[in-house]
Coordinates of C-alpha atoms in Angstrom, one line a residue:
X27 CA 47.7 3.7 27.7
X28 CA 45.4 3.4 24.8
X29 CA 45.7 6.2 22.3
X30 CA 43.7 6.9 19.2
X31 CA 45.7 6.7 16.0
X32 CA 43.3 6.8 13.1
X33 CA 39.6 7.4 12.4
X34 CA 37.8 6.3 9.3
X35 CA 34.2 6.4 8.3
X36 CA 32.5 3.5 6.4
X37 CA 29.0 2.8 5.4
X38 CA 27.5 -0.7 5.8
X39 CA 24.1 -1.8 4.5
X40 CA 21.7 -4.7 5.4
X41 CA 22.9 -7.2 2.9
X42 CA 23.9 -10.8 3.3
X43 CA 27.4 -10.0 2.1
X44 CA 28.1 -7.1 4.5
X45 CA 30.2 -7.6 7.6
X46 CA 29.7 -5.7 10.9
X47 CA 32.4 -4.6 13.3
X48 CA 32.7 -7.9 15.2
X49 CA 33.4 -9.8 12.0
X50 CA 30.1 -11.7 12.0
X51 CA 27.8 -11.4 9.0
X52 CA 25.1 -8.7 9.3
X53 CA 22.6 -10.9 7.5
X54 CA 23.5 -14.6 7.4
X55 CA 22.7 -16.8 4.4
X56 CA 19.0 -16.5 4.2
X57 CA 17.2 -19.7 5.3
X58 CA 15.1 -21.2 2.6
X59 CA 12.2 -21.7 5.0
X60 CA 12.2 -18.0 6.0
X61 CA 12.1 -17.0 2.3
X62 CA 9.1 -19.2 1.7
X63 CA 7.4 -18.0 4.8
X64 CA 7.9 -14.4 3.7
X65 CA 6.4 -15.2 0.3
X66 CA 3.4 -16.8 2.0
X67 CA 3.1 -13.9 4.4
X68 CA 3.2 -11.3 1.6
X69 CA 0.5 -13.1 -0.4
X70 CA -1.8 -13.6 2.5
X71 CA -1.3 -10.1 3.8
X72 CA -2.0 -8.6 0.3
X73 CA -5.2 -10.6 0.1
X74 CA -6.4 -8.8 3.2
X75 CA -5.6 -5.2 2.3
X76 CA -8.9 -4.4 0.5
X77 CA -11.8 -6.7 1.6
X78 CA -12.5 -4.4 4.6
X79 CA -13.4 -1.8 1.9
X80 CA -15.0 -3.7 -1.0
X81 CA -17.1 -5.9 1.3
X82 CA -18.6 -2.7 2.7
X83 CA -19.1 -1.3 -0.8
X84 CA -21.0 -4.4 -1.9
X85 CA -23.4 -4.0 1.1
X86 CA -23.4 -0.2 1.3
X87 CA -27.2 0.1 0.9
X88 CA -27.9 -2.6 3.5
X89 CA -25.4 -1.0 6.0
X90 CA -26.9 2.5 5.4
X91 CA -30.4 1.1 6.1
X92 CA -29.3 -0.9 9.1
X93 CA -27.4 2.0 10.7
X94 CA -29.6 4.8 9.4
X95 CA -26.9 6.6 7.4
X96 CA -27.5 9.5 5.1
X97 CA -25.8 9.7 1.7
X98 CA -23.3 12.2 3.0
X99 CA -22.4 10.0 6.0
X100 CA -21.9 7.1 3.6
X101 CA -19.6 9.3 1.6
X102 CA -17.7 10.1 4.8
X103 CA -17.3 6.4 5.5
X104 CA -15.9 5.8 2.0
X105 CA -13.4 8.6 2.8
X106 CA -12.2 7.0 6.0
X107 CA -9.8 4.4 4.4
X108 CA -7.5 7.0 2.8
X109 CA -7.6 9.2 5.9
X110 CA -6.5 6.2 8.1
X111 CA -3.9 5.3 5.5
X112 CA -2.4 8.8 5.6
X113 CA -2.5 9.2 9.4
X114 CA -1.2 5.7 10.3
X115 CA 0.9 5.0 7.2
X116 CA 3.4 7.7 8.0
X117 CA 4.3 5.9 11.3
X118 CA 5.2 2.6 9.6
X119 CA 8.9 3.3 9.0
X120 CA 9.5 4.4 12.6
X121 CA 7.7 1.4 13.9
X122 CA 9.6 -0.9 11.6
X123 CA 12.9 0.6 12.8
X124 CA 12.0 -0.1 16.4
X125 CA 10.2 -3.5 16.2
X126 CA 11.1 -4.9 12.7
X127 CA 8.9 -4.8 9.6
X128 CA 7.8 -8.4 10.1
X129 CA 6.5 -7.7 13.6
X130 CA 4.7 -4.6 12.5
X131 CA 2.9 -6.4 9.6
X132 CA 2.0 -9.2 12.0
X133 CA 0.4 -6.6 14.4
X134 CA -1.3 -5.1 11.4
X135 CA -3.0 -8.3 10.5
X136 CA -4.1 -8.7 14.1
X137 CA -5.7 -5.3 14.0
X138 CA -7.5 -6.1 10.7
X139 CA -8.9 -9.3 12.2
X140 CA -10.2 -7.5 15.3
X141 CA -11.6 -4.6 13.4
X142 CA -13.5 -6.7 10.9
X143 CA -14.9 -9.0 13.6
X144 CA -16.1 -6.1 15.8
X145 CA -17.5 -3.5 13.4
X146 CA -20.7 -5.2 12.2
X147 CA -21.9 -5.7 15.8
X148 CA -21.3 -2.2 17.3
X149 CA -24.9 -1.2 16.5
X150 CA -24.1 2.5 15.7
X151 CA -22.4 4.5 13.0
X152 CA -19.8 5.8 15.4
X153 CA -18.9 2.3 16.6
X154 CA -18.8 1.0 13.0
X155 CA -16.5 3.9 12.1
X156 CA -14.2 3.2 15.1
X157 CA -13.9 -0.5 14.4
X158 CA -13.3 0.2 10.7
X159 CA -10.5 2.6 11.7
X160 CA -8.8 -0.2 13.7
X161 CA -8.8 -2.5 10.7
X162 CA -7.7 0.3 8.4
X163 CA -4.8 1.1 10.8
X164 CA -3.5 -2.4 10.2
X165 CA -3.9 -2.0 6.5
X166 CA -2.1 1.3 6.5
X167 CA 1.1 0.1 8.1
X168 CA 1.1 -3.0 5.9
X169 CA 0.6 -0.9 2.8
X170 CA 3.7 1.1 3.5
X171 CA 5.9 -1.8 4.6
X172 CA 5.2 -4.2 1.7
X173 CA 7.5 -2.4 -0.7
X174 CA 10.2 -2.3 2.0
X175 CA 9.9 -6.0 2.7
X176 CA 10.1 -6.8 -1.0
X177 CA 13.1 -4.6 -1.4
X178 CA 14.9 -6.2 1.6
X179 CA 14.1 -9.8 0.9
X180 CA 14.0 -9.8 -2.9
X181 CA 16.3 -6.9 -4.1
X182 CA 16.9 -8.5 -7.4
X183 CA 13.2 -9.4 -8.0
X184 CA 11.4 -6.2 -7.1
X185 CA 9.2 -6.2 -10.3
X186 CA 8.1 -9.8 -10.1
X187 CA 7.5 -9.8 -6.3
X188 CA 5.6 -6.5 -6.5
X189 CA 3.6 -8.1 -9.2
X190 CA 2.8 -11.1 -7.0
X191 CA 1.8 -8.8 -4.1
X192 CA -0.3 -6.6 -6.3
X193 CA -2.0 -9.6 -8.0
X194 CA -2.9 -11.1 -4.6
X195 CA -4.2 -7.7 -3.5
X196 CA -6.4 -7.5 -6.6
X197 CA -7.6 -11.0 -6.0
X198 CA -8.6 -10.3 -2.4
X199 CA -10.4 -7.1 -3.6
X200 CA -12.3 -8.9 -6.3
X201 CA -13.2 -11.8 -4.1
X202 CA -14.7 -9.6 -1.4
X203 CA -16.7 -7.7 -4.0
X204 CA -17.9 -10.9 -5.7
X205 CA -18.9 -13.1 -2.9
X206 CA -19.9 -10.8 -0.1
X207 CA -23.5 -10.6 -1.3
X208 CA -23.9 -14.3 -2.0
X209 CA -22.3 -15.2 1.4
X210 CA -24.6 -12.7 3.1
X211 CA -27.6 -14.4 1.5
X212 CA -26.3 -17.9 2.4
X213 CA -25.9 -16.7 6.1
X214 CA -29.6 -15.7 6.3
X215 CA -29.4 -12.3 4.8
X216 CA -27.6 -10.7 7.7
X217 CA -25.2 -8.0 6.5
X218 CA -23.4 -8.2 9.9
X219 CA -22.4 -11.9 9.2
X220 CA -21.6 -11.0 5.6
X221 CA -19.0 -8.4 6.8
X222 CA -17.7 -10.3 9.8
X223 CA -16.8 -13.4 7.8
X224 CA -13.8 -11.7 6.3
X225 CA -12.1 -11.6 9.7
X226 CA -11.3 -15.3 9.2
X227 CA -9.1 -14.6 6.2
X228 CA -7.3 -11.9 8.1
X229 CA -6.7 -14.3 11.0
X230 CA -5.0 -16.7 8.6
X231 CA -2.6 -13.9 7.5
X232 CA -1.3 -13.5 11.1
X233 CA 0.2 -17.0 11.1
X234 CA 3.1 -16.8 8.7
X235 CA 4.5 -13.6 10.3
X236 CA 4.6 -15.1 13.9
X237 CA 7.9 -17.0 13.3
X238 CA 9.3 -13.8 11.7
X239 CA 8.5 -11.4 14.5
X240 CA 11.9 -12.0 16.2
X241 CA 13.7 -13.1 13.0
X242 CA 15.2 -9.9 11.6
X243 CA 17.8 -11.6 9.5
X244 CA 20.2 -11.2 12.4
X245 CA 20.2 -7.5 11.6
X246 CA 19.0 -4.5 13.6
X247 CA 15.4 -3.3 13.0
X248 CA 16.8 -0.3 11.2
X249 CA 18.2 -2.5 8.5
X250 CA 15.0 -4.4 8.1
X251 CA 13.3 -1.1 7.4
X252 CA 16.0 -0.4 4.8
X253 CA 18.0 2.0 7.0
X254 CA 21.6 2.4 6.2
X255 CA 24.1 2.6 9.1
X256 CA 27.3 4.6 9.4
X257 CA 30.1 3.2 11.6
X258 CA 33.0 5.1 13.0
X259 CA 36.1 2.9 13.2
X260 CA 38.7 3.8 15.8
X261 CA 42.1 2.1 15.7
X262 CA 43.4 1.9 19.3
X263 CA 46.6 0.4 20.8
X264 CA 46.0 -1.5 24.0
X265 CA 48.4 -2.1 26.8
X266 CA 49.9 -5.1 25.2
X267 CA 50.9 -3.1 22.2
X268 CA 48.4 -4.8 19.8
X269 CA 46.0 -2.8 17.7
X270 CA 42.3 -3.4 17.9
X271 CA 39.3 -1.7 16.3
X272 CA 36.5 0.0 18.3
X273 CA 33.3 0.8 16.5
X274 CA 30.6 3.4 17.2
X275 CA 27.3 3.5 15.3
X276 CA 26.2 6.8 13.9
X277 CA 22.8 7.2 12.2
X278 CA 22.9 8.7 8.7
X279 CA 21.2 11.9 7.9
X280 CA 17.6 11.6 6.9
X281 CA 16.9 12.0 3.2
X282 CA 15.1 15.3 2.6
X283 CA 12.4 13.7 0.5
X284 CA 10.4 16.9 0.1
X285 CA 13.2 18.4 -2.0
X286 CA 12.5 15.8 -4.7
X287 CA 10.1 16.8 -7.5
X288 CA 9.8 13.1 -8.4
X289 CA 8.7 12.3 -4.9
X290 CA 6.0 15.0 -5.1
X291 CA 4.9 13.8 -8.5
X292 CA 4.7 10.2 -7.3
X293 CA 2.7 11.3 -4.2
X294 CA 0.2 13.3 -6.2
X295 CA -0.1 10.4 -8.7
X296 CA -0.6 8.0 -5.9
X297 CA -3.3 10.2 -4.4
X298 CA -5.3 10.7 -7.6
X299 CA -5.2 7.0 -8.5
X300 CA -6.3 6.2 -4.9
X301 CA -9.2 8.7 -5.2
X302 CA -10.4 6.9 -8.4
X303 CA -10.0 3.5 -6.7
X304 CA -11.9 4.3 -3.6
X305 CA -14.7 6.0 -5.5
X306 CA -14.9 2.9 -7.6
X307 CA -14.9 0.5 -4.6
X308 CA -17.3 2.6 -2.6
X309 CA -19.8 3.7 -5.2
X310 CA -19.6 1.8 -8.5
X311 CA -22.0 -1.0 -7.3
X312 CA -24.5 1.7 -6.3
X313 CA -24.2 3.4 -9.7
X314 CA -25.2 0.1 -11.4
X315 CA -27.9 -0.6 -8.9
X316 CA -29.4 2.9 -9.5
X317 CA -29.4 2.1 -13.2
X318 CA -31.6 -0.9 -12.6
X319 CA -28.9 -3.7 -12.3
X320 CA -29.8 -6.3 -9.6
X321 CA -27.7 -6.1 -6.4
X322 CA -26.0 -9.5 -7.0
X323 CA -25.1 -8.5 -10.6
X324 CA -23.8 -5.1 -9.4
X325 CA -21.5 -6.9 -6.9
X326 CA -20.2 -9.1 -9.7
X327 CA -19.6 -6.1 -11.9
X328 CA -17.5 -4.6 -9.1
X329 CA -15.7 -7.9 -8.8
X330 CA -14.9 -7.8 -12.5
X331 CA -13.4 -4.4 -12.1
X332 CA -11.3 -5.6 -9.2
X333 CA -10.3 -9.0 -10.8
X334 CA -8.9 -7.2 -13.8
X335 CA -6.0 -6.3 -11.5
X336 CA -5.1 -10.0 -11.0
X337 CA -3.3 -10.7 -14.3
X338 CA -2.5 -7.0 -15.0
X339 CA -1.0 -6.4 -11.6
X340 CA 1.5 -9.1 -12.3
X341 CA 2.3 -8.0 -15.9
X342 CA 2.4 -4.2 -15.4
X343 CA 5.2 -4.1 -12.8
X344 CA 7.4 -6.5 -14.9
X345 CA 6.8 -4.3 -17.9
X346 CA 7.4 -1.1 -16.0
X347 CA 10.8 -2.3 -14.7
X348 CA 11.9 -3.0 -18.3
X349 CA 11.0 0.6 -19.5
X350 CA 13.2 3.6 -18.9
X351 CA 10.1 5.8 -18.7
X352 CA 6.7 4.6 -17.4
X353 CA 4.8 7.5 -18.9
X354 CA 3.2 5.5 -21.8
X355 CA 1.7 3.0 -19.3
X356 CA 0.3 5.9 -17.3
X357 CA -1.4 7.3 -20.4
X358 CA -2.8 4.0 -21.5
X359 CA -4.4 3.3 -18.1
X360 CA -5.8 6.8 -17.9
X361 CA -7.4 6.5 -21.4
X362 CA -9.2 3.3 -20.2
X363 CA -10.5 5.2 -17.2
X364 CA -11.9 8.1 -19.3
X365 CA -13.6 5.6 -21.6
X366 CA -15.1 3.8 -18.6
X367 CA -16.5 7.0 -17.1
X368 CA -18.0 8.0 -20.4
X369 CA -19.8 4.7 -20.6
X370 CA -21.1 5.0 -17.0
X371 CA -22.6 8.4 -17.9
X372 CA -24.0 7.4 -21.4
X373 CA -25.2 3.8 -20.9
X374 CA -24.5 2.5 -17.4
X375 CA -26.7 -0.6 -17.7
X376 CA -26.4 -1.4 -21.4
X377 CA -22.6 -1.6 -21.4
X378 CA -22.1 -2.4 -17.8
X379 CA -19.6 -5.3 -18.4
X380 CA -17.5 -3.2 -20.8
X381 CA -17.3 -0.3 -18.3
X382 CA -16.4 -2.6 -15.5
X383 CA -13.5 -4.0 -17.5
X384 CA -12.2 -0.6 -18.6
X385 CA -12.3 0.8 -15.1
X386 CA -10.6 -2.4 -13.8
X387 CA -7.7 -1.8 -16.3
X388 CA -7.5 1.9 -15.2
X389 CA -7.3 0.9 -11.5
X390 CA -4.0 -0.9 -12.3
X391 CA -2.4 2.4 -11.7
X392 CA -2.0 1.2 -8.1
X393 CA 0.6 -1.6 -8.8
X394 CA 2.3 0.8 -11.3
X395 CA 2.7 3.4 -8.5
X396 CA 4.1 0.7 -6.1
X397 CA 6.6 -0.4 -8.7
X398 CA 7.7 3.2 -9.3
X399 CA 8.3 3.6 -5.5
X400 CA 10.8 0.8 -5.8
X401 CA 12.4 2.2 -8.9
X402 CA 12.6 5.9 -8.0
X403 CA 14.9 5.2 -5.0
X404 CA 18.4 3.6 -5.0
X405 CA 18.6 2.4 -1.4
X406 CA 16.4 0.6 1.1
X407 CA 16.3 3.7 3.3
X408 CA 15.2 5.7 0.3
X409 CA 12.4 3.2 -0.6
X410 CA 11.1 3.3 3.0
X411 CA 11.0 7.1 3.1
X412 CA 9.6 7.4 -0.4
X413 CA 6.9 4.7 0.3
X414 CA 5.8 6.5 3.5
X415 CA 5.9 9.9 1.9
X416 CA 4.1 9.0 -1.3
X417 CA 1.4 6.9 0.3
X418 CA 0.7 9.1 3.3
X419 CA 0.7 12.3 1.2
X420 CA -1.2 10.5 -1.5
X421 CA -3.9 9.2 0.8
X422 CA -4.4 12.7 2.3
X423 CA -5.0 14.0 -1.2
X424 CA -7.5 11.2 -1.9
X425 CA -9.7 11.9 1.2
X426 CA -12.1 14.5 -0.3
X427 CA -12.9 12.5 -3.4
X428 CA -15.3 9.8 -2.1
X429 CA -16.9 12.3 0.3
X430 CA -17.5 14.8 -2.6
X431 CA -19.1 12.0 -4.6
X432 CA -21.5 11.3 -1.8
X433 CA -22.4 14.9 -1.4
X434 CA -22.9 15.5 -5.1
X435 CA -25.0 12.4 -5.5
X436 CA -27.3 13.3 -2.6
X437 CA -27.8 16.9 -3.7
X438 CA -28.0 16.4 -7.4
X439 CA -30.1 13.3 -7.3
X440 CA -28.1 11.6 -10.0
X441 CA -24.6 10.5 -11.2
X442 CA -23.9 13.2 -13.8
X443 CA -21.9 15.5 -11.5
X444 CA -20.0 12.7 -9.6
X445 CA -18.9 11.2 -12.9
X446 CA -17.8 14.6 -14.2
X447 CA -15.7 14.9 -11.0
X448 CA -14.1 11.5 -11.8
X449 CA -13.2 12.6 -15.3
X450 CA -11.8 15.9 -14.0
X451 CA -9.5 14.1 -11.7
X452 CA -8.2 11.7 -14.3
X453 CA -6.5 14.4 -16.4
X454 CA -4.1 15.6 -13.7
X455 CA -3.5 12.0 -12.7
X456 CA -2.1 11.3 -16.2
X457 CA 0.0 14.4 -16.2
X458 CA 1.7 13.8 -12.8
X459 CA 2.1 10.1 -13.6
X460 CA 4.2 11.0 -16.7
X461 CA 6.4 13.2 -14.5
X462 CA 6.7 10.4 -11.8
X463 CA 7.7 7.9 -14.5
X464 CA 10.9 9.7 -15.5
X465 CA 14.2 7.9 -14.9
X466 CA 15.2 9.8 -11.8
X467 CA 16.0 8.9 -8.2
X468 CA 14.9 10.8 -5.1
X469 CA 18.4 10.6 -3.6
X470 CA 19.9 12.5 -6.5
X471 CA 17.2 15.1 -6.6
X472 CA 17.2 15.7 -2.8
X473 CA 21.0 16.1 -2.9
X474 CA 20.7 18.8 -5.5

């Protein structure tokens, strides 16, 4: 006898105050222990998002000799990280919707551990490349999901939590650059041991995510990935004459992110800053070594470049969230990069420490880009899509840069042409960064 009388459409989001059809909270009051565990997980995960790359950069010459690589092949290896980030990063939102962001990040940390442990002992360039790709796959999905996790768990502290995450990422990057050579020497000079030791740090990052694998805040995986849910509410009269509500979930339309100019500007900005970062991580130590700087000192110089991101990665996101337009920060960081490249060309050894500092400041375009991802979208779903689009597209853009540096270095026999390439890429980076820094949201632009 039931007959449908009314139909309404309402939107519910994954917030602790929302109520689902059955009257139970979508996300119960967040447990304090879970929040602390997420903070620990974010920090430990961020520490592991770059050592796979900078530890290799610090021992690039030893790895090349050990595996018989050419300069072009070494350049190809320095291009593998952005390739993996582009290919695997785009799958992160889909995986998070199915399994939950915590579970995907946990699996990512397992992949990093396995890849770092296996790659030094494969005995061939192909094996080294395959094991590196496994580790980089874990880094890729974690890269994309970190802004999503921050937005979900700390919606009112996006700037400070992004700063904490970026600071930990910079610290891990710097630590790997600084201590890989000394640790290698302490372990008997074996570059295999010097690279494999970083698997221990990755293994530690698995632990805080294990209790959160099934803990999705009592919400569907879609909500943990920032996905909004539409619910049809049907009012029906049952046989006893009472009215009850029947609910049917309907997925919202996907945001057409490619219609947003801001999304494209942010993707290109992300790609160009990533190009600069991976050239720096993969080749800067070699630039200093070719200028006569000892290997240990060259590693420390790379560490100085990376460690500059520790304080600045915490300050810049907080500053960016207080400004209506992030363009001035983009210009300031780009100017530091141009000055650092000029120094590398004119006096690489004489002013090495100054150039390392300037390039370290310039590399803080990365936390700025992450912060803008959180600011240029209004909803959790928008952040998830924008993060995946900007990072995947950006890393695709960054793939040729490190490879071109290796080719130019091998065929020119010096660093003049590679440095000219770096300067040439910094100018458009500043231009698109200014466009990405405008006070817009991708939802509004895509709707228009």
